[in-house]
Amino acid sequence: MKLLLPNTVDLDLDPPSDVVAIGYAVDRPVPDEHTDAEALVVWGNPAHQLRDAAQRLGRLRWVQTLAAGPDAVLAAQFGPGVVITSGQSLHDGPVAEHALALILAAARRLNLTIRAQIGHRWAGELGGLQPVAPVGNFRSLRGARVTIWGFGGIAATLAPHLAALGATVAGVARHPGERGGFPVVVDADLPKVLPTTDVLVMILPATAETVHALGAEQLALLPPHAWLVNVGRGATVDEQAVLDAVRAGRLAGAALDVFDTEPLPADSGLWDEPNVIITPHAAGGRPVGAAVLITENLAALRAGTTMRNVVRLESP
């Protein structure tokens, strides 16, 4: 059995003796001599390379993407006989850490202090004596109400950190209930939840149903002092609606790591807004535990048992 491994991540694998692990460059077509591979690991592959692989790897049985969201692999249209598994859970820690950093940066107005630093200006209005319990102004996680839309593994990792700093955390997901001690409601409950939200954290996957899930209608439900943080997928947020809300003072600010078009075009109005924090899709990028996931799924594939993070099963 031949297993293709990307050159974009170091993987310390110890495959069985009858499995040949071959490295390949993600920015070039898979060499002809390796198109007989039965397993393909994907990480950072451009869309054209994935489409080429889907067309030329005729013996492929399994694609393991190390990304939390499988949208790029699904878009490549691998054949119906190919099992696709995602990198869900590999990015829980790194993305939660980045989300926490963005939330704290927003609360402490680091975006404005950095601008002042560049201009050699002591931003005294942002320092000095501060109200202990500010009303109608998000300046601390202590007492803040944080809503996480898309309450999966990343949210489950992030929520306890927010709570430890004094925030009240609630989630929004497909199914209501309680997860890890945090209440979770469904999308239909957003009109009740958003008006009392100080920080809305988006961690939704990119699907046909989530395109611009957060638009002008939902943003209008947030209080004017609220901040938006998006570490999920850019397609889930209407960027123009966010820009309009920030400019009009209907939204205090936005901290965005993902965008509809990446890199974010130089002419985007988001760049010049003082209360918009932009990071270059930096939340993930570190698939922690990838080797273990690949090893377990490889063993399951060979044994015909259940694989982890299955997105699409082999057709009968």
PDB file of C-alpha atoms in Angstrom, residues 18-227:
ATOM      1  CA  ASP A  18       3.901  -3.253   3.823  1.00  0.00           C
ATOM      2  CA  VAL A  19       2.947   0.438   3.717  1.00  0.00           C
ATOM      3  CA  VAL A  20       5.259   2.678   1.700  1.00  0.00           C
ATOM      4  CA  ALA A  21       5.167   6.323   2.787  1.00  0.00           C
ATOM      5  CA  ILE A  22       6.118   8.735  -0.003  1.00  0.00           C
ATOM      6  CA  GLY A  23       6.564  12.476   0.380  1.00  0.00           C
ATOM      7  CA  TYR A  24       5.147  14.811  -2.248  1.00  0.00           C
ATOM      8  CA  ALA A  25       5.183  18.553  -2.929  1.00  0.00           C
ATOM      9  CA  VAL A  26       1.730  20.084  -2.451  1.00  0.00           C
ATOM     10  CA  ASP A  27       2.350  22.817  -5.020  1.00  0.00           C
ATOM     11  CA  ARG A  28       3.029  20.388  -7.861  1.00  0.00           C
ATOM     12  CA  PRO A  29       1.085  17.509  -9.428  1.00  0.00           C
ATOM     13  CA  VAL A  30       1.660  14.108  -7.874  1.00  0.00           C
ATOM     14  CA  PRO A  31       4.411  12.412  -9.965  1.00  0.00           C
ATOM     15  CA  ASP A  32       3.139   9.819 -12.423  1.00  0.00           C
ATOM     16  CA  GLU A  33       4.972   7.008 -10.632  1.00  0.00           C
ATOM     17  CA  HIS A  34       2.914   7.665  -7.502  1.00  0.00           C
ATOM     18  CA  THR A  35      -0.558   7.957  -9.009  1.00  0.00           C
ATOM     19  CA  ASP A  36      -1.150   4.370  -7.868  1.00  0.00           C
ATOM     20  CA  ALA A  37      -1.303   5.529  -4.235  1.00  0.00           C
ATOM     21  CA  GLU A  38      -4.236   4.309  -2.177  1.00  0.00           C
ATOM     22  CA  ALA A  39      -3.997   6.952   0.558  1.00  0.00           C
ATOM     23  CA  LEU A  40      -3.361  10.695   0.411  1.00  0.00           C
ATOM     24  CA  VAL A  41      -2.714  13.103   3.281  1.00  0.00           C
ATOM     25  CA  VAL A  42      -3.533  16.737   2.507  1.00  0.00           C
ATOM     26  CA  TRP A  43      -2.249  19.887   4.198  1.00  0.00           C
ATOM     27  CA  GLY A  44      -1.958  23.260   2.506  1.00  0.00           C
ATOM     28  CA  ASN A  45      -2.664  21.906  -0.972  1.00  0.00           C
ATOM     29  CA  PRO A  46      -3.930  24.518  -3.435  1.00  0.00           C
ATOM     30  CA  ALA A  47      -7.257  23.850  -5.120  1.00  0.00           C
ATOM     31  CA  HIS A  48      -5.757  23.087  -8.538  1.00  0.00           C
ATOM     32  CA  GLN A  49      -3.430  20.463  -7.071  1.00  0.00           C
ATOM     33  CA  LEU A  50      -6.308  18.740  -5.269  1.00  0.00           C
ATOM     34  CA  ARG A  51      -8.419  18.692  -8.429  1.00  0.00           C
ATOM     35  CA  ASP A  52      -5.505  17.167 -10.337  1.00  0.00           C
ATOM     36  CA  ALA A  53      -5.042  14.507  -7.670  1.00  0.00           C
ATOM     37  CA  ALA A  54      -8.758  13.696  -7.734  1.00  0.00           C
ATOM     38  CA  GLN A  55      -8.559  13.091 -11.473  1.00  0.00           C
ATOM     39  CA  ARG A  56      -5.271  11.186 -11.681  1.00  0.00           C
ATOM     40  CA  LEU A  57      -5.057   9.015  -8.547  1.00  0.00           C
ATOM     41  CA  GLY A  58      -7.175   6.178  -9.877  1.00  0.00           C
ATOM     42  CA  ARG A  59      -6.534   3.683  -7.049  1.00  0.00           C
ATOM     43  CA  LEU A  60      -7.178   6.113  -4.210  1.00  0.00           C
ATOM     44  CA  ARG A  61      -9.219   4.763  -1.281  1.00  0.00           C
ATOM     45  CA  TRP A  62      -8.741   7.418   1.391  1.00  0.00           C
ATOM     46  CA  VAL A  63      -7.986  11.138   1.705  1.00  0.00           C
ATOM     47  CA  GLN A  64      -6.997  12.509   5.118  1.00  0.00           C
ATOM     48  CA  THR A  65      -7.062  16.291   5.293  1.00  0.00           C
ATOM     49  CA  LEU A  66      -5.328  17.807   8.296  1.00  0.00           C
ATOM     50  CA  ALA A  67      -7.585  20.870   8.111  1.00  0.00           C
ATOM     51  CA  ALA A  68     -10.445  21.049  10.585  1.00  0.00           C
ATOM     52  CA  GLY A  69     -12.822  21.857   7.737  1.00  0.00           C
ATOM     53  CA  PRO A  70     -12.914  19.456   4.754  1.00  0.00           C
ATOM     54  CA  ASP A  71     -14.426  21.983   2.323  1.00  0.00           C
ATOM     55  CA  ALA A  72     -11.341  22.218   0.075  1.00  0.00           C
ATOM     56  CA  VAL A  73     -11.084  18.443  -0.299  1.00  0.00           C
ATOM     57  CA  LEU A  74     -14.793  18.035  -0.926  1.00  0.00           C
ATOM     58  CA  ALA A  75     -14.639  20.745  -3.594  1.00  0.00           C
ATOM     59  CA  ALA A  76     -11.936  18.774  -5.453  1.00  0.00           C
ATOM     60  CA  GLN A  77     -14.540  16.069  -6.186  1.00  0.00           C
ATOM     61  CA  PHE A  78     -12.689  12.880  -5.389  1.00  0.00           C
ATOM     62  CA  GLY A  79     -14.506   9.814  -6.663  1.00  0.00           C
ATOM     63  CA  PRO A  80     -17.388   8.217  -4.747  1.00  0.00           C
ATOM     64  CA  GLY A  81     -15.176   5.277  -3.755  1.00  0.00           C
ATOM     65  CA  VAL A  82     -12.877   7.505  -1.693  1.00  0.00           C
ATOM     66  CA  VAL A  83     -13.320   7.874   2.074  1.00  0.00           C
ATOM     67  CA  ILE A  84     -12.613  11.428   3.288  1.00  0.00           C
ATOM     68  CA  THR A  85     -11.606  12.166   6.864  1.00  0.00           C
ATOM     69  CA  SER A  86     -10.978  15.580   8.411  1.00  0.00           C
ATOM     70  CA  GLY A  87      -8.471  17.022  10.848  1.00  0.00           C
ATOM     71  CA  GLN A  88     -11.132  17.826  13.409  1.00  0.00           C
ATOM     72  CA  SER A  89      -9.586  18.153  16.904  1.00  0.00           C
ATOM     73  CA  LEU A  90      -6.064  18.809  15.570  1.00  0.00           C
ATOM     74  CA  HIS A  91      -6.581  22.567  15.789  1.00  0.00           C
ATOM     75  CA  ASP A  92      -8.639  22.858  18.973  1.00  0.00           C
ATOM     76  CA  GLY A  93      -5.778  24.204  21.091  1.00  0.00           C
ATOM     77  CA  PRO A  94      -4.105  26.557  18.575  1.00  0.00           C
ATOM     78  CA  VAL A  95      -7.354  28.109  17.325  1.00  0.00           C
ATOM     79  CA  ALA A  96      -8.752  28.506  20.842  1.00  0.00           C
ATOM     80  CA  GLU A  97      -5.514  30.229  21.857  1.00  0.00           C
ATOM     81  CA  HIS A  98      -5.709  32.646  18.929  1.00  0.00           C
ATOM     82  CA  ALA A  99      -9.377  33.378  19.578  1.00  0.00           C
ATOM     83  CA  LEU A 100      -8.559  34.177  23.201  1.00  0.00           C
ATOM     84  CA  ALA A 101      -5.766  36.496  22.059  1.00  0.00           C
ATOM     85  CA  LEU A 102      -8.126  38.365  19.723  1.00  0.00           C
ATOM     86  CA  ILE A 103     -10.793  38.703  22.397  1.00  0.00           C
ATOM     87  CA  LEU A 104      -8.306  40.079  24.915  1.00  0.00           C
ATOM     88  CA  ALA A 105      -6.819  42.405  22.289  1.00  0.00           C
ATOM     89  CA  ALA A 106     -10.295  43.768  21.623  1.00  0.00           C
ATOM     90  CA  ALA A 107     -11.090  44.182  25.303  1.00  0.00           C
ATOM     91  CA  ARG A 108      -7.853  46.039  26.033  1.00  0.00           C
ATOM     92  CA  ARG A 109      -7.951  47.995  22.742  1.00  0.00           C
ATOM     93  CA  LEU A 110      -4.516  46.821  21.629  1.00  0.00           C
ATOM     94  CA  ASN A 111      -5.503  47.784  18.084  1.00  0.00           C
ATOM     95  CA  LEU A 112      -5.694  51.418  19.152  1.00  0.00           C
ATOM     96  CA  THR A 113      -2.606  51.380  21.372  1.00  0.00           C
ATOM     97  CA  ILE A 114      -0.533  49.926  18.525  1.00  0.00           C
ATOM     98  CA  ARG A 115      -1.712  52.705  16.216  1.00  0.00           C
ATOM     99  CA  ALA A 116      -0.772  55.227  18.879  1.00  0.00           C
ATOM    100  CA  GLN A 117       2.639  53.580  19.320  1.00  0.00           C
ATOM    101  CA  ILE A 118       3.334  53.863  15.581  1.00  0.00           C
ATOM    102  CA  GLY A 119       2.562  57.568  15.850  1.00  0.00           C
ATOM    103  CA  HIS A 120       4.703  57.966  19.004  1.00  0.00           C
ATOM    104  CA  ARG A 121       1.608  59.095  20.890  1.00  0.00           C
ATOM    105  CA  TRP A 122       0.893  58.322  24.530  1.00  0.00           C
ATOM    106  CA  ALA A 123      -2.760  57.194  24.359  1.00  0.00           C
ATOM    107  CA  GLY A 124      -3.700  58.412  27.807  1.00  0.00           C
ATOM    108  CA  GLU A 125      -7.404  57.970  27.096  1.00  0.00           C
ATOM    109  CA  LEU A 126      -6.847  54.215  27.011  1.00  0.00           C
ATOM    110  CA  GLY A 127      -4.872  54.005  30.246  1.00  0.00           C
ATOM    111  CA  GLY A 128      -4.940  55.454  33.716  1.00  0.00           C
ATOM    112  CA  LEU A 129      -7.917  55.078  35.998  1.00  0.00           C
ATOM    113  CA  GLN A 130     -10.639  52.822  34.637  1.00  0.00           C
ATOM    114  CA  PRO A 131     -14.167  51.974  35.852  1.00  0.00           C
ATOM    115  CA  VAL A 132     -14.286  48.708  37.750  1.00  0.00           C
ATOM    116  CA  ALA A 133     -17.548  47.628  36.136  1.00  0.00           C
ATOM    117  CA  PRO A 134     -18.012  49.500  32.848  1.00  0.00           C
ATOM    118  CA  VAL A 135     -21.603  49.668  31.604  1.00  0.00           C
ATOM    119  CA  GLY A 136     -22.284  49.390  27.892  1.00  0.00           C
ATOM    120  CA  ASN A 137     -18.605  49.019  27.073  1.00  0.00           C
ATOM    121  CA  PHE A 138     -16.656  45.814  26.532  1.00  0.00           C
ATOM    122  CA  ARG A 139     -13.312  46.342  28.276  1.00  0.00           C
ATOM    123  CA  SER A 140     -12.810  43.151  30.248  1.00  0.00           C
ATOM    124  CA  LEU A 141     -13.745  39.487  30.207  1.00  0.00           C
ATOM    125  CA  ARG A 142     -14.750  39.779  33.835  1.00  0.00           C
ATOM    126  CA  GLY A 143     -18.542  39.895  33.723  1.00  0.00           C
ATOM    127  CA  ALA A 144     -18.629  39.765  29.915  1.00  0.00           C
ATOM    128  CA  ARG A 145     -21.168  37.658  28.067  1.00  0.00           C
ATOM    129  CA  VAL A 146     -19.550  35.640  25.281  1.00  0.00           C
ATOM    130  CA  THR A 147     -21.560  33.719  22.709  1.00  0.00           C
ATOM    131  CA  ILE A 148     -19.756  31.101  20.606  1.00  0.00           C
ATOM    132  CA  TRP A 149     -21.564  30.254  17.367  1.00  0.00           C
ATOM    133  CA  GLY A 150     -20.341  26.841  16.293  1.00  0.00           C
ATOM    134  CA  PHE A 151     -19.811  24.960  19.534  1.00  0.00           C
ATOM    135  CA  GLY A 152     -17.509  22.077  18.660  1.00  0.00           C
ATOM    136  CA  GLY A 153     -14.078  21.013  19.839  1.00  0.00           C
ATOM    137  CA  ILE A 154     -12.478  24.443  19.474  1.00  0.00           C
ATOM    138  CA  ALA A 155     -15.265  26.090  21.450  1.00  0.00           C
ATOM    139  CA  ALA A 156     -15.064  23.393  24.119  1.00  0.00           C
ATOM    140  CA  THR A 157     -11.358  24.219  24.501  1.00  0.00           C
ATOM    141  CA  LEU A 158     -11.875  27.994  24.476  1.00  0.00           C
ATOM    142  CA  ALA A 159     -14.887  28.260  26.783  1.00  0.00           C
ATOM    143  CA  PRO A 160     -13.180  27.197  30.053  1.00  0.00           C
ATOM    144  CA  HIS A 161     -10.434  29.798  29.510  1.00  0.00           C
ATOM    145  CA  LEU A 162     -13.027  32.517  29.030  1.00  0.00           C
ATOM    146  CA  ALA A 163     -14.909  31.366  32.098  1.00  0.00           C
ATOM    147  CA  ALA A 164     -11.704  31.319  34.155  1.00  0.00           C
ATOM    148  CA  LEU A 165     -11.271  35.015  33.355  1.00  0.00           C
ATOM    149  CA  GLY A 166     -14.790  35.780  34.540  1.00  0.00           C
ATOM    150  CA  ALA A 167     -16.891  35.575  31.377  1.00  0.00           C
ATOM    151  CA  THR A 168     -20.312  33.984  31.086  1.00  0.00           C
ATOM    152  CA  VAL A 169     -20.177  31.681  28.063  1.00  0.00           C
ATOM    153  CA  ALA A 170     -23.010  30.259  25.972  1.00  0.00           C
ATOM    154  CA  GLY A 171     -22.912  28.314  22.726  1.00  0.00           C
ATOM    155  CA  VAL A 172     -24.961  28.041  19.559  1.00  0.00           C
ATOM    156  CA  ALA A 173     -25.015  24.757  17.645  1.00  0.00           C
ATOM    157  CA  ARG A 174     -27.301  22.419  15.721  1.00  0.00           C
ATOM    158  CA  HIS A 175     -28.513  20.669  18.846  1.00  0.00           C
ATOM    159  CA  PRO A 176     -29.361  22.304  22.196  1.00  0.00           C
ATOM    160  CA  GLY A 177     -28.253  21.093  25.578  1.00  0.00           C
ATOM    161  CA  GLU A 178     -25.228  21.440  27.823  1.00  0.00           C
ATOM    162  CA  ARG A 179     -21.645  20.774  26.761  1.00  0.00           C
ATOM    163  CA  GLY A 180     -18.846  20.795  29.274  1.00  0.00           C
ATOM    164  CA  GLY A 181     -21.021  22.737  31.678  1.00  0.00           C
ATOM    165  CA  PHE A 182     -21.917  25.459  29.160  1.00  0.00           C
ATOM    166  CA  PRO A 183     -25.467  26.010  27.867  1.00  0.00           C
ATOM    167  CA  VAL A 184     -25.927  25.546  24.122  1.00  0.00           C
ATOM    168  CA  VAL A 185     -28.915  26.749  22.109  1.00  0.00           C
ATOM    169  CA  VAL A 186     -29.859  26.461  18.427  1.00  0.00           C
ATOM    170  CA  ASP A 187     -29.758  29.056  15.634  1.00  0.00           C
ATOM    171  CA  ALA A 188     -33.445  29.850  16.095  1.00  0.00           C
ATOM    172  CA  ASP A 189     -32.605  31.209  19.561  1.00  0.00           C
ATOM    173  CA  LEU A 190     -30.155  33.831  18.246  1.00  0.00           C
ATOM    174  CA  PRO A 191     -32.720  36.676  18.495  1.00  0.00           C
ATOM    175  CA  LYS A 192     -32.846  35.998  22.225  1.00  0.00           C
ATOM    176  CA  VAL A 193     -29.110  35.539  22.730  1.00  0.00           C
ATOM    177  CA  LEU A 194     -27.472  38.219  20.577  1.00  0.00           C
ATOM    178  CA  PRO A 195     -29.008  41.304  22.246  1.00  0.00           C
ATOM    179  CA  THR A 196     -27.239  40.412  25.503  1.00  0.00           C
ATOM    180  CA  THR A 197     -23.915  39.416  23.895  1.00  0.00           C
ATOM    181  CA  ASP A 198     -20.725  41.410  24.490  1.00  0.00           C
ATOM    182  CA  VAL A 199     -18.527  39.225  22.262  1.00  0.00           C
ATOM    183  CA  LEU A 200     -19.728  36.990  19.446  1.00  0.00           C
ATOM    184  CA  VAL A 201     -17.177  34.348  18.458  1.00  0.00           C
ATOM    185  CA  MET A 202     -17.756  32.662  15.104  1.00  0.00           C
ATOM    186  CA  ILE A 203     -16.334  29.142  14.671  1.00  0.00           C
ATOM    187  CA  LEU A 204     -18.705  27.869  11.986  1.00  0.00           C
ATOM    188  CA  PRO A 205     -17.532  25.531   9.208  1.00  0.00           C
ATOM    189  CA  ALA A 206     -17.950  26.493   5.560  1.00  0.00           C
ATOM    190  CA  THR A 207     -20.978  24.701   4.143  1.00  0.00           C
ATOM    191  CA  ALA A 208     -23.795  25.620   1.771  1.00  0.00           C
ATOM    192  CA  GLU A 209     -25.966  26.330   4.821  1.00  0.00           C
ATOM    193  CA  THR A 210     -23.480  28.634   6.590  1.00  0.00           C
ATOM    194  CA  VAL A 211     -22.645  31.045   3.751  1.00  0.00           C
ATOM    195  CA  HIS A 212     -23.062  34.547   5.256  1.00  0.00           C
ATOM    196  CA  ALA A 213     -24.847  33.032   8.239  1.00  0.00           C
ATOM    197  CA  LEU A 214     -23.894  36.219  10.053  1.00  0.00           C
ATOM    198  CA  GLY A 215     -25.276  39.128   8.044  1.00  0.00           C
ATOM    199  CA  ALA A 216     -26.809  42.528   8.558  1.00  0.00           C
ATOM    200  CA  GLU A 217     -29.920  41.054  10.193  1.00  0.00           C
ATOM    201  CA  GLN A 218     -27.969  39.207  12.868  1.00  0.00           C
ATOM    202  CA  LEU A 219     -25.483  42.030  13.417  1.00  0.00           C
ATOM    203  CA  ALA A 220     -28.376  44.409  14.072  1.00  0.00           C
ATOM    204  CA  LEU A 221     -29.351  42.264  17.062  1.00  0.00           C
ATOM    205  CA  LEU A 222     -26.019  42.819  18.804  1.00  0.00           C
ATOM    206  CA  PRO A 223     -25.645  45.786  21.182  1.00  0.00           C
ATOM    207  CA  PRO A 224     -23.503  48.646  19.790  1.00  0.00           C
ATOM    208  CA  HIS A 225     -20.675  47.919  22.255  1.00  0.00           C
ATOM    209  CA  ALA A 226     -20.318  44.287  21.100  1.00  0.00           C
ATOM    210  CA  TRP A 227     -17.292  42.868  19.282  1.00  0.00           C
TER     211      TRP A 227
END
